[in-house]
């Protein structure tokens, strides 16, 4: 079924589900807080604030919208606040990055089961990897990654999806590296890249298009590959990456090795793509938020996809427009995606712990 037809179908269904008079009047004269689980200035913040500037006009009652940053622990502080402390009355929703993978890898860090949150929308996305061109012996193309010497990978948190994607792909390729993590935000990591403290990093398409691509054109950075979409069976190119002259990781691997990757590291990477690629960002509300309110907001985010003013601002500020995916079945879809086999989970936990040894 064409994507536009699917959007229309879910919009009509959600409109019907959220059409009772009490729900329609719920936000009249009220305020809705958009909680952002990363610090100001990073890609999550930029994207969430564009969302906050436009979502109110699509919510019945047109509430005032307040954006609030709550960074810390690579997004964990804000994600936990949403489930443990935030009011469950429909007055707050979280714009969350990385929470799905954090829950899969370390569910014990969540005092409230992340699967019990109410999920409004998922935002699939890709991640682009890049390195400094002055890494020894001097790098010019993506395939030069296997020649890299004294590579230093910078990250935000050892169990975060970005750190895992960088480590896993380099380990699958067999590229030696030093691993430094703990930067508070992508903005700080990018500054560390410019200062030469780290030489390898990965980030979202908006950051790539606005901050990385100019340095690639100047010969200062070299793009290596991107993390593809993965639905459990088939790989795909995320919408934001179509048309860019960059290979997905598995295709770069084939060009270098002559065969597809395999083994436990590859299994963990594919799980990461499934969990964090299709649910790269999640818009969620606290557990127990009234279902009719959740459905109103699902209806609103689907309408935002067709908002010309929002699309224009997103293209101008981010270089691309996020695609909000939602349906009445979203809770079930997300909760199913947050489940992995005990064996794979144990391997992933051990791999995360070994990250602290790569210094």
mmCIF file with all atom_site columns, C-alpha atoms in Angstrom, residues 128-324:
data_model
loop_
_atom_site.group_PDB
_atom_site.id
_atom_site.type_symbol
_atom_site.label_atom_id
_atom_site.label_alt_id
_atom_site.label_comp_id
_atom_site.label_asym_id
_atom_site.label_entity_id
_atom_site.label_seq_id
_atom_site.pdbx_PDB_ins_code
_atom_site.Cartn_x
_atom_site.Cartn_y
_atom_site.Cartn_z
_atom_site.occupancy
_atom_site.B_iso_or_equiv
_atom_site.pdbx_formal_charge
_atom_site.auth_seq_id
_atom_site.auth_comp_id
_atom_site.auth_asym_id
_atom_site.auth_atom_id
_atom_site.pdbx_PDB_model_num
ATOM 1   C CA . UNK A 1 128 ? 26.458 8.300   9.095  1.00 0.00 ? 128 UNK A CA 1
ATOM 2   C CA . UNK A 1 129 ? 30.013 7.349   10.138 1.00 0.00 ? 129 UNK A CA 1
ATOM 3   C CA . UNK A 1 130 ? 33.025 9.514   9.332  1.00 0.00 ? 130 UNK A CA 1
ATOM 4   C CA . UNK A 1 131 ? 36.699 9.999   10.243 1.00 0.00 ? 131 UNK A CA 1
ATOM 5   C CA . UNK A 1 132 ? 39.424 12.597  10.056 1.00 0.00 ? 132 UNK A CA 1
ATOM 6   C CA . UNK A 1 133 ? 41.360 12.505  6.797  1.00 0.00 ? 133 UNK A CA 1
ATOM 7   C CA . UNK A 1 134 ? 44.692 13.000  8.613  1.00 0.00 ? 134 UNK A CA 1
ATOM 8   C CA . UNK A 1 135 ? 44.492 9.648   10.392 1.00 0.00 ? 135 UNK A CA 1
ATOM 9   C CA . UNK A 1 136 ? 47.679 7.742   9.579  1.00 0.00 ? 136 UNK A CA 1
ATOM 10  C CA . UNK A 1 137 ? 48.679 6.866   6.875  1.00 0.00 ? 137 UNK A CA 1
ATOM 11  C CA . UNK A 1 138 ? 46.338 9.476   5.332  1.00 0.00 ? 138 UNK A CA 1
ATOM 12  C CA . UNK A 1 139 ? 42.795 8.562   4.291  1.00 0.00 ? 139 UNK A CA 1
ATOM 13  C CA . UNK A 1 140 ? 40.979 9.581   1.130  1.00 0.00 ? 140 UNK A CA 1
ATOM 14  C CA . UNK A 1 141 ? 38.120 7.131   0.546  1.00 0.00 ? 141 UNK A CA 1
ATOM 15  C CA . UNK A 1 142 ? 35.729 5.021   2.604  1.00 0.00 ? 142 UNK A CA 1
ATOM 16  C CA . UNK A 1 143 ? 37.626 1.810   1.858  1.00 0.00 ? 143 UNK A CA 1
ATOM 17  C CA . UNK A 1 144 ? 40.743 3.348   3.423  1.00 0.00 ? 144 UNK A CA 1
ATOM 18  C CA . UNK A 1 145 ? 39.148 2.683   6.823  1.00 0.00 ? 145 UNK A CA 1
ATOM 19  C CA . UNK A 1 146 ? 40.858 -0.727  6.926  1.00 0.00 ? 146 UNK A CA 1
ATOM 20  C CA . UNK A 1 147 ? 44.261 1.028   6.655  1.00 0.00 ? 147 UNK A CA 1
ATOM 21  C CA . UNK A 1 148 ? 43.626 3.368   9.591  1.00 0.00 ? 148 UNK A CA 1
ATOM 22  C CA . UNK A 1 149 ? 46.271 3.532   12.317 1.00 0.00 ? 149 UNK A CA 1
ATOM 23  C CA . UNK A 1 150 ? 45.841 4.956   15.819 1.00 0.00 ? 150 UNK A CA 1
ATOM 24  C CA . UNK A 1 151 ? 42.132 5.547   15.226 1.00 0.00 ? 151 UNK A CA 1
ATOM 25  C CA . UNK A 1 152 ? 40.340 7.101   18.221 1.00 0.00 ? 152 UNK A CA 1
ATOM 26  C CA . UNK A 1 153 ? 36.581 6.551   18.434 1.00 0.00 ? 153 UNK A CA 1
ATOM 27  C CA . UNK A 1 154 ? 34.617 9.105   20.450 1.00 0.00 ? 154 UNK A CA 1
ATOM 28  C CA . UNK A 1 155 ? 31.241 8.351   22.008 1.00 0.00 ? 155 UNK A CA 1
ATOM 29  C CA . UNK A 1 156 ? 28.563 9.456   24.441 1.00 0.00 ? 156 UNK A CA 1
ATOM 30  C CA . UNK A 1 157 ? 28.034 6.353   26.553 1.00 0.00 ? 157 UNK A CA 1
ATOM 31  C CA . UNK A 1 158 ? 29.317 2.795   26.233 1.00 0.00 ? 158 UNK A CA 1
ATOM 32  C CA . UNK A 1 159 ? 25.830 1.230   26.188 1.00 0.00 ? 159 UNK A CA 1
ATOM 33  C CA . UNK A 1 160 ? 24.324 3.870   23.894 1.00 0.00 ? 160 UNK A CA 1
ATOM 34  C CA . UNK A 1 161 ? 23.300 2.976   20.328 1.00 0.00 ? 161 UNK A CA 1
ATOM 35  C CA . UNK A 1 162 ? 25.725 5.380   18.675 1.00 0.00 ? 162 UNK A CA 1
ATOM 36  C CA . UNK A 1 163 ? 28.715 3.985   20.559 1.00 0.00 ? 163 UNK A CA 1
ATOM 37  C CA . UNK A 1 164 ? 27.609 0.425   19.859 1.00 0.00 ? 164 UNK A CA 1
ATOM 38  C CA . UNK A 1 165 ? 27.149 1.075   16.132 1.00 0.00 ? 165 UNK A CA 1
ATOM 39  C CA . UNK A 1 166 ? 30.644 2.534   15.800 1.00 0.00 ? 166 UNK A CA 1
ATOM 40  C CA . UNK A 1 167 ? 32.349 -0.193  17.819 1.00 0.00 ? 167 UNK A CA 1
ATOM 41  C CA . UNK A 1 168 ? 30.457 -3.066  16.227 1.00 0.00 ? 168 UNK A CA 1
ATOM 42  C CA . UNK A 1 169 ? 31.089 -2.017  12.643 1.00 0.00 ? 169 UNK A CA 1
ATOM 43  C CA . UNK A 1 170 ? 34.784 -1.369  13.230 1.00 0.00 ? 170 UNK A CA 1
ATOM 44  C CA . UNK A 1 171 ? 35.172 -4.694  15.045 1.00 0.00 ? 171 UNK A CA 1
ATOM 45  C CA . UNK A 1 172 ? 33.350 -6.526  12.250 1.00 0.00 ? 172 UNK A CA 1
ATOM 46  C CA . UNK A 1 173 ? 35.756 -4.936  9.766  1.00 0.00 ? 173 UNK A CA 1
ATOM 47  C CA . UNK A 1 174 ? 38.712 -5.804  11.983 1.00 0.00 ? 174 UNK A CA 1
ATOM 48  C CA . UNK A 1 175 ? 39.885 -2.191  12.334 1.00 0.00 ? 175 UNK A CA 1
ATOM 49  C CA . UNK A 1 176 ? 41.944 -1.534  15.510 1.00 0.00 ? 176 UNK A CA 1
ATOM 50  C CA . UNK A 1 177 ? 40.970 1.541   17.514 1.00 0.00 ? 177 UNK A CA 1
ATOM 51  C CA . UNK A 1 178 ? 41.099 3.285   20.874 1.00 0.00 ? 178 UNK A CA 1
ATOM 52  C CA . UNK A 1 179 ? 37.697 4.030   22.414 1.00 0.00 ? 179 UNK A CA 1
ATOM 53  C CA . UNK A 1 180 ? 36.938 7.201   24.409 1.00 0.00 ? 180 UNK A CA 1
ATOM 54  C CA . UNK A 1 181 ? 33.401 7.828   25.620 1.00 0.00 ? 181 UNK A CA 1
ATOM 55  C CA . UNK A 1 182 ? 31.539 10.134  28.000 1.00 0.00 ? 182 UNK A CA 1
ATOM 56  C CA . UNK A 1 183 ? 30.978 13.265  25.882 1.00 0.00 ? 183 UNK A CA 1
ATOM 57  C CA . UNK A 1 184 ? 27.783 14.931  27.062 1.00 0.00 ? 184 UNK A CA 1
ATOM 58  C CA . UNK A 1 185 ? 26.403 15.637  23.605 1.00 0.00 ? 185 UNK A CA 1
ATOM 59  C CA . UNK A 1 186 ? 27.052 15.328  19.894 1.00 0.00 ? 186 UNK A CA 1
ATOM 60  C CA . UNK A 1 187 ? 28.020 18.994  19.860 1.00 0.00 ? 187 UNK A CA 1
ATOM 61  C CA . UNK A 1 188 ? 30.821 18.314  22.355 1.00 0.00 ? 188 UNK A CA 1
ATOM 62  C CA . UNK A 1 189 ? 31.968 15.236  20.451 1.00 0.00 ? 189 UNK A CA 1
ATOM 63  C CA . UNK A 1 190 ? 32.116 17.229  17.215 1.00 0.00 ? 190 UNK A CA 1
ATOM 64  C CA . UNK A 1 191 ? 34.267 19.864  18.948 1.00 0.00 ? 191 UNK A CA 1
ATOM 65  C CA . UNK A 1 192 ? 36.554 17.075  20.152 1.00 0.00 ? 192 UNK A CA 1
ATOM 66  C CA . UNK A 1 193 ? 36.755 15.877  16.554 1.00 0.00 ? 193 UNK A CA 1
ATOM 67  C CA . UNK A 1 194 ? 37.803 19.333  15.389 1.00 0.00 ? 194 UNK A CA 1
ATOM 68  C CA . UNK A 1 195 ? 40.451 19.547  18.121 1.00 0.00 ? 195 UNK A CA 1
ATOM 69  C CA . UNK A 1 196 ? 41.868 16.163  17.137 1.00 0.00 ? 196 UNK A CA 1
ATOM 70  C CA . UNK A 1 197 ? 41.031 14.511  20.476 1.00 0.00 ? 197 UNK A CA 1
ATOM 71  C CA . UNK A 1 198 ? 39.081 11.872  18.572 1.00 0.00 ? 198 UNK A CA 1
ATOM 72  C CA . UNK A 1 199 ? 39.285 10.893  14.930 1.00 0.00 ? 199 UNK A CA 1
ATOM 73  C CA . UNK A 1 200 ? 36.148 8.795   14.331 1.00 0.00 ? 200 UNK A CA 1
ATOM 74  C CA . UNK A 1 201 ? 32.493 9.568   15.026 1.00 0.00 ? 201 UNK A CA 1
ATOM 75  C CA . UNK A 1 202 ? 28.971 9.011   13.699 1.00 0.00 ? 202 UNK A CA 1
ATOM 76  C CA . UNK A 1 203 ? 25.906 11.225  13.681 1.00 0.00 ? 203 UNK A CA 1
ATOM 77  C CA . UNK A 1 204 ? 22.475 11.842  12.221 1.00 0.00 ? 204 UNK A CA 1
ATOM 78  C CA . UNK A 1 205 ? 21.738 13.131  8.696  1.00 0.00 ? 205 UNK A CA 1
ATOM 79  C CA . UNK A 1 206 ? 20.968 16.695  9.891  1.00 0.00 ? 206 UNK A CA 1
ATOM 80  C CA . UNK A 1 207 ? 24.363 16.969  11.586 1.00 0.00 ? 207 UNK A CA 1
ATOM 81  C CA . UNK A 1 208 ? 26.065 15.384  8.600  1.00 0.00 ? 208 UNK A CA 1
ATOM 82  C CA . UNK A 1 209 ? 24.480 17.728  6.080  1.00 0.00 ? 209 UNK A CA 1
ATOM 83  C CA . UNK A 1 210 ? 25.066 20.910  8.080  1.00 0.00 ? 210 UNK A CA 1
ATOM 84  C CA . UNK A 1 211 ? 28.380 20.266  9.843  1.00 0.00 ? 211 UNK A CA 1
ATOM 85  C CA . UNK A 1 212 ? 30.150 17.234  8.380  1.00 0.00 ? 212 UNK A CA 1
ATOM 86  C CA . UNK A 1 213 ? 29.572 17.415  4.640  1.00 0.00 ? 213 UNK A CA 1
ATOM 87  C CA . UNK A 1 214 ? 31.271 20.835  4.302  1.00 0.00 ? 214 UNK A CA 1
ATOM 88  C CA . UNK A 1 215 ? 34.370 19.366  5.988  1.00 0.00 ? 215 UNK A CA 1
ATOM 89  C CA . UNK A 1 216 ? 34.198 16.327  3.693  1.00 0.00 ? 216 UNK A CA 1
ATOM 90  C CA . UNK A 1 217 ? 34.178 18.634  0.669  1.00 0.00 ? 217 UNK A CA 1
ATOM 91  C CA . UNK A 1 218 ? 37.124 20.523  2.152  1.00 0.00 ? 218 UNK A CA 1
ATOM 92  C CA . UNK A 1 219 ? 39.081 17.271  2.462  1.00 0.00 ? 219 UNK A CA 1
ATOM 93  C CA . UNK A 1 220 ? 39.198 17.393  6.273  1.00 0.00 ? 220 UNK A CA 1
ATOM 94  C CA . UNK A 1 221 ? 36.860 14.457  6.926  1.00 0.00 ? 221 UNK A CA 1
ATOM 95  C CA . UNK A 1 222 ? 36.115 11.219  5.074  1.00 0.00 ? 222 UNK A CA 1
ATOM 96  C CA . UNK A 1 223 ? 32.695 9.558   5.160  1.00 0.00 ? 223 UNK A CA 1
ATOM 97  C CA . UNK A 1 224 ? 32.892 5.786   5.630  1.00 0.00 ? 224 UNK A CA 1
ATOM 98  C CA . UNK A 1 225 ? 29.346 4.301   5.582  1.00 0.00 ? 225 UNK A CA 1
ATOM 99  C CA . UNK A 1 226 ? 25.875 4.619   7.057  1.00 0.00 ? 226 UNK A CA 1
ATOM 100 C CA . UNK A 1 227 ? 23.736 2.362   9.231  1.00 0.00 ? 227 UNK A CA 1
ATOM 101 C CA . UNK A 1 228 ? 20.951 1.008   7.007  1.00 0.00 ? 228 UNK A CA 1
ATOM 102 C CA . UNK A 1 229 ? 17.338 0.424   7.891  1.00 0.00 ? 229 UNK A CA 1
ATOM 103 C CA . UNK A 1 230 ? 16.499 -3.166  8.846  1.00 0.00 ? 230 UNK A CA 1
ATOM 104 C CA . UNK A 1 231 ? 13.083 -4.721  9.499  1.00 0.00 ? 231 UNK A CA 1
ATOM 105 C CA . UNK A 1 232 ? 14.376 -8.072  10.683 1.00 0.00 ? 232 UNK A CA 1
ATOM 106 C CA . UNK A 1 233 ? 14.651 -9.472  7.156  1.00 0.00 ? 233 UNK A CA 1
ATOM 107 C CA . UNK A 1 234 ? 15.445 -6.779  4.604  1.00 0.00 ? 234 UNK A CA 1
ATOM 108 C CA . UNK A 1 235 ? 17.901 -3.874  4.560  1.00 0.00 ? 235 UNK A CA 1
ATOM 109 C CA . UNK A 1 236 ? 16.745 -0.483  3.303  1.00 0.00 ? 236 UNK A CA 1
ATOM 110 C CA . UNK A 1 237 ? 18.015 3.057   2.779  1.00 0.00 ? 237 UNK A CA 1
ATOM 111 C CA . UNK A 1 238 ? 16.470 5.524   5.260  1.00 0.00 ? 238 UNK A CA 1
ATOM 112 C CA . UNK A 1 239 ? 14.585 8.335   3.552  1.00 0.00 ? 239 UNK A CA 1
ATOM 113 C CA . UNK A 1 240 ? 17.034 10.966  4.788  1.00 0.00 ? 240 UNK A CA 1
ATOM 114 C CA . UNK A 1 241 ? 19.983 9.165   3.168  1.00 0.00 ? 241 UNK A CA 1
ATOM 115 C CA . UNK A 1 242 ? 18.602 8.507   -0.281 1.00 0.00 ? 242 UNK A CA 1
ATOM 116 C CA . UNK A 1 243 ? 20.675 10.180  -2.961 1.00 0.00 ? 243 UNK A CA 1
ATOM 117 C CA . UNK A 1 244 ? 23.814 10.578  -0.830 1.00 0.00 ? 244 UNK A CA 1
ATOM 118 C CA . UNK A 1 245 ? 26.985 9.047   -2.329 1.00 0.00 ? 245 UNK A CA 1
ATOM 119 C CA . UNK A 1 246 ? 27.568 6.834   0.721  1.00 0.00 ? 246 UNK A CA 1
ATOM 120 C CA . UNK A 1 247 ? 27.321 3.047   0.991  1.00 0.00 ? 247 UNK A CA 1
ATOM 121 C CA . UNK A 1 248 ? 25.460 1.233   3.769  1.00 0.00 ? 248 UNK A CA 1
ATOM 122 C CA . UNK A 1 249 ? 27.780 -0.685  6.061  1.00 0.00 ? 249 UNK A CA 1
ATOM 123 C CA . UNK A 1 250 ? 27.035 -4.154  4.686  1.00 0.00 ? 250 UNK A CA 1
ATOM 124 C CA . UNK A 1 251 ? 27.753 -3.040  1.105  1.00 0.00 ? 251 UNK A CA 1
ATOM 125 C CA . UNK A 1 252 ? 31.070 -1.463  2.077  1.00 0.00 ? 252 UNK A CA 1
ATOM 126 C CA . UNK A 1 253 ? 31.923 -4.702  3.883  1.00 0.00 ? 253 UNK A CA 1
ATOM 127 C CA . UNK A 1 254 ? 31.136 -6.745  0.763  1.00 0.00 ? 254 UNK A CA 1
ATOM 128 C CA . UNK A 1 255 ? 33.269 -4.419  -1.363 1.00 0.00 ? 255 UNK A CA 1
ATOM 129 C CA . UNK A 1 256 ? 36.199 -5.016  0.989  1.00 0.00 ? 256 UNK A CA 1
ATOM 130 C CA . UNK A 1 257 ? 35.729 -8.681  1.939  1.00 0.00 ? 257 UNK A CA 1
ATOM 131 C CA . UNK A 1 258 ? 33.782 -10.132 -0.986 1.00 0.00 ? 258 UNK A CA 1
ATOM 132 C CA . UNK A 1 259 ? 31.055 -11.626 1.188  1.00 0.00 ? 259 UNK A CA 1
ATOM 133 C CA . UNK A 1 260 ? 28.355 -10.567 3.649  1.00 0.00 ? 260 UNK A CA 1
ATOM 134 C CA . UNK A 1 261 ? 29.275 -10.211 7.335  1.00 0.00 ? 261 UNK A CA 1
ATOM 135 C CA . UNK A 1 262 ? 28.433 -13.057 9.704  1.00 0.00 ? 262 UNK A CA 1
ATOM 136 C CA . UNK A 1 263 ? 28.939 -14.108 13.314 1.00 0.00 ? 263 UNK A CA 1
ATOM 137 C CA . UNK A 1 264 ? 27.769 -12.868 16.741 1.00 0.00 ? 264 UNK A CA 1
ATOM 138 C CA . UNK A 1 265 ? 28.949 -9.272  16.269 1.00 0.00 ? 265 UNK A CA 1
ATOM 139 C CA . UNK A 1 266 ? 26.924 -9.084  13.065 1.00 0.00 ? 266 UNK A CA 1
ATOM 140 C CA . UNK A 1 267 ? 23.896 -10.499 14.904 1.00 0.00 ? 267 UNK A CA 1
ATOM 141 C CA . UNK A 1 268 ? 24.202 -7.797  17.571 1.00 0.00 ? 268 UNK A CA 1
ATOM 142 C CA . UNK A 1 269 ? 24.555 -5.095  14.922 1.00 0.00 ? 269 UNK A CA 1
ATOM 143 C CA . UNK A 1 270 ? 21.440 -6.282  13.098 1.00 0.00 ? 270 UNK A CA 1
ATOM 144 C CA . UNK A 1 271 ? 19.540 -6.276  16.398 1.00 0.00 ? 271 UNK A CA 1
ATOM 145 C CA . UNK A 1 272 ? 20.765 -2.721  16.956 1.00 0.00 ? 272 UNK A CA 1
ATOM 146 C CA . UNK A 1 273 ? 19.478 -1.720  13.523 1.00 0.00 ? 273 UNK A CA 1
ATOM 147 C CA . UNK A 1 274 ? 16.105 -3.317  14.195 1.00 0.00 ? 274 UNK A CA 1
ATOM 148 C CA . UNK A 1 275 ? 15.628 -1.730  17.609 1.00 0.00 ? 275 UNK A CA 1
ATOM 149 C CA . UNK A 1 276 ? 17.346 1.598   17.133 1.00 0.00 ? 276 UNK A CA 1
ATOM 150 C CA . UNK A 1 277 ? 16.890 2.061   13.383 1.00 0.00 ? 277 UNK A CA 1
ATOM 151 C CA . UNK A 1 278 ? 13.140 1.655   13.193 1.00 0.00 ? 278 UNK A CA 1
ATOM 152 C CA . UNK A 1 279 ? 12.797 3.327   16.612 1.00 0.00 ? 279 UNK A CA 1
ATOM 153 C CA . UNK A 1 280 ? 15.702 5.750   16.321 1.00 0.00 ? 280 UNK A CA 1
ATOM 154 C CA . UNK A 1 281 ? 13.676 8.350   18.146 1.00 0.00 ? 281 UNK A CA 1
ATOM 155 C CA . UNK A 1 282 ? 10.441 7.706   20.017 1.00 0.00 ? 282 UNK A CA 1
ATOM 156 C CA . UNK A 1 283 ? 7.743  10.146  21.035 1.00 0.00 ? 283 UNK A CA 1
ATOM 157 C CA . UNK A 1 284 ? 6.275  8.730   24.211 1.00 0.00 ? 284 UNK A CA 1
ATOM 158 C CA . UNK A 1 285 ? 4.077  9.607   27.171 1.00 0.00 ? 285 UNK A CA 1
ATOM 159 C CA . UNK A 1 286 ? 4.202  8.295   30.738 1.00 0.00 ? 286 UNK A CA 1
ATOM 160 C CA . UNK A 1 287 ? 2.574  4.936   31.516 1.00 0.00 ? 287 UNK A CA 1
ATOM 161 C CA . UNK A 1 288 ? -1.084 5.363   32.367 1.00 0.00 ? 288 UNK A CA 1
ATOM 162 C CA . UNK A 1 289 ? -1.665 8.437   30.210 1.00 0.00 ? 289 UNK A CA 1
ATOM 163 C CA . UNK A 1 290 ? -5.311 8.237   29.045 1.00 0.00 ? 290 UNK A CA 1
ATOM 164 C CA . UNK A 1 291 ? -5.570 6.312   25.780 1.00 0.00 ? 291 UNK A CA 1
ATOM 165 C CA . UNK A 1 292 ? -7.830 8.880   24.141 1.00 0.00 ? 292 UNK A CA 1
ATOM 166 C CA . UNK A 1 293 ? -5.184 11.584  24.763 1.00 0.00 ? 293 UNK A CA 1
ATOM 167 C CA . UNK A 1 294 ? -2.455 9.371   23.301 1.00 0.00 ? 294 UNK A CA 1
ATOM 168 C CA . UNK A 1 295 ? -4.610 8.833   20.205 1.00 0.00 ? 295 UNK A CA 1
ATOM 169 C CA . UNK A 1 296 ? -5.164 12.585  19.837 1.00 0.00 ? 296 UNK A CA 1
ATOM 170 C CA . UNK A 1 297 ? -1.406 13.106  19.748 1.00 0.00 ? 297 UNK A CA 1
ATOM 171 C CA . UNK A 1 298 ? -0.889 10.229  17.315 1.00 0.00 ? 298 UNK A CA 1
ATOM 172 C CA . UNK A 1 299 ? -3.383 11.955  15.040 1.00 0.00 ? 299 UNK A CA 1
ATOM 173 C CA . UNK A 1 300 ? -1.478 15.232  15.461 1.00 0.00 ? 300 UNK A CA 1
ATOM 174 C CA . UNK A 1 301 ? 1.948  13.819  14.519 1.00 0.00 ? 301 UNK A CA 1
ATOM 175 C CA . UNK A 1 302 ? 0.528  12.209  11.388 1.00 0.00 ? 302 UNK A CA 1
ATOM 176 C CA . UNK A 1 303 ? -0.927 15.589  10.428 1.00 0.00 ? 303 UNK A CA 1
ATOM 177 C CA . UNK A 1 304 ? 2.490  17.162  11.049 1.00 0.00 ? 304 UNK A CA 1
ATOM 178 C CA . UNK A 1 305 ? 3.937  14.988  8.262  1.00 0.00 ? 305 UNK A CA 1
ATOM 179 C CA . UNK A 1 306 ? 1.778  16.955  5.805  1.00 0.00 ? 306 UNK A CA 1
ATOM 180 C CA . UNK A 1 307 ? 2.324  20.407  7.353  1.00 0.00 ? 307 UNK A CA 1
ATOM 181 C CA . UNK A 1 308 ? 3.991  22.512  4.647  1.00 0.00 ? 308 UNK A CA 1
ATOM 182 C CA . UNK A 1 309 ? 5.248  25.139  7.094  1.00 0.00 ? 309 UNK A CA 1
ATOM 183 C CA . UNK A 1 310 ? 6.851  22.454  9.266  1.00 0.00 ? 310 UNK A CA 1
ATOM 184 C CA . UNK A 1 311 ? 8.371  20.681  6.259  1.00 0.00 ? 311 UNK A CA 1
ATOM 185 C CA . UNK A 1 312 ? 9.825  23.968  5.024  1.00 0.00 ? 312 UNK A CA 1
ATOM 186 C CA . UNK A 1 313 ? 11.375 24.795  8.410  1.00 0.00 ? 313 UNK A CA 1
ATOM 187 C CA . UNK A 1 314 ? 12.724 21.264  8.842  1.00 0.00 ? 314 UNK A CA 1
ATOM 188 C CA . UNK A 1 315 ? 14.371 21.349  5.428  1.00 0.00 ? 315 UNK A CA 1
ATOM 189 C CA . UNK A 1 316 ? 15.884 24.746  6.180  1.00 0.00 ? 316 UNK A CA 1
ATOM 190 C CA . UNK A 1 317 ? 17.204 23.986  9.671  1.00 0.00 ? 317 UNK A CA 1
ATOM 191 C CA . UNK A 1 318 ? 17.989 20.258  9.407  1.00 0.00 ? 318 UNK A CA 1
ATOM 192 C CA . UNK A 1 319 ? 18.385 19.565  5.716  1.00 0.00 ? 319 UNK A CA 1
ATOM 193 C CA . UNK A 1 320 ? 15.705 16.861  5.883  1.00 0.00 ? 320 UNK A CA 1
ATOM 194 C CA . UNK A 1 321 ? 12.228 16.247  7.279  1.00 0.00 ? 321 UNK A CA 1
ATOM 195 C CA . UNK A 1 322 ? 11.683 13.562  9.921  1.00 0.00 ? 322 UNK A CA 1
ATOM 196 C CA . UNK A 1 323 ? 8.995  11.045  9.097  1.00 0.00 ? 323 UNK A CA 1
ATOM 197 C CA . UNK A 1 324 ? 6.639  10.326  11.997 1.00 0.00 ? 324 UNK A CA 1
#
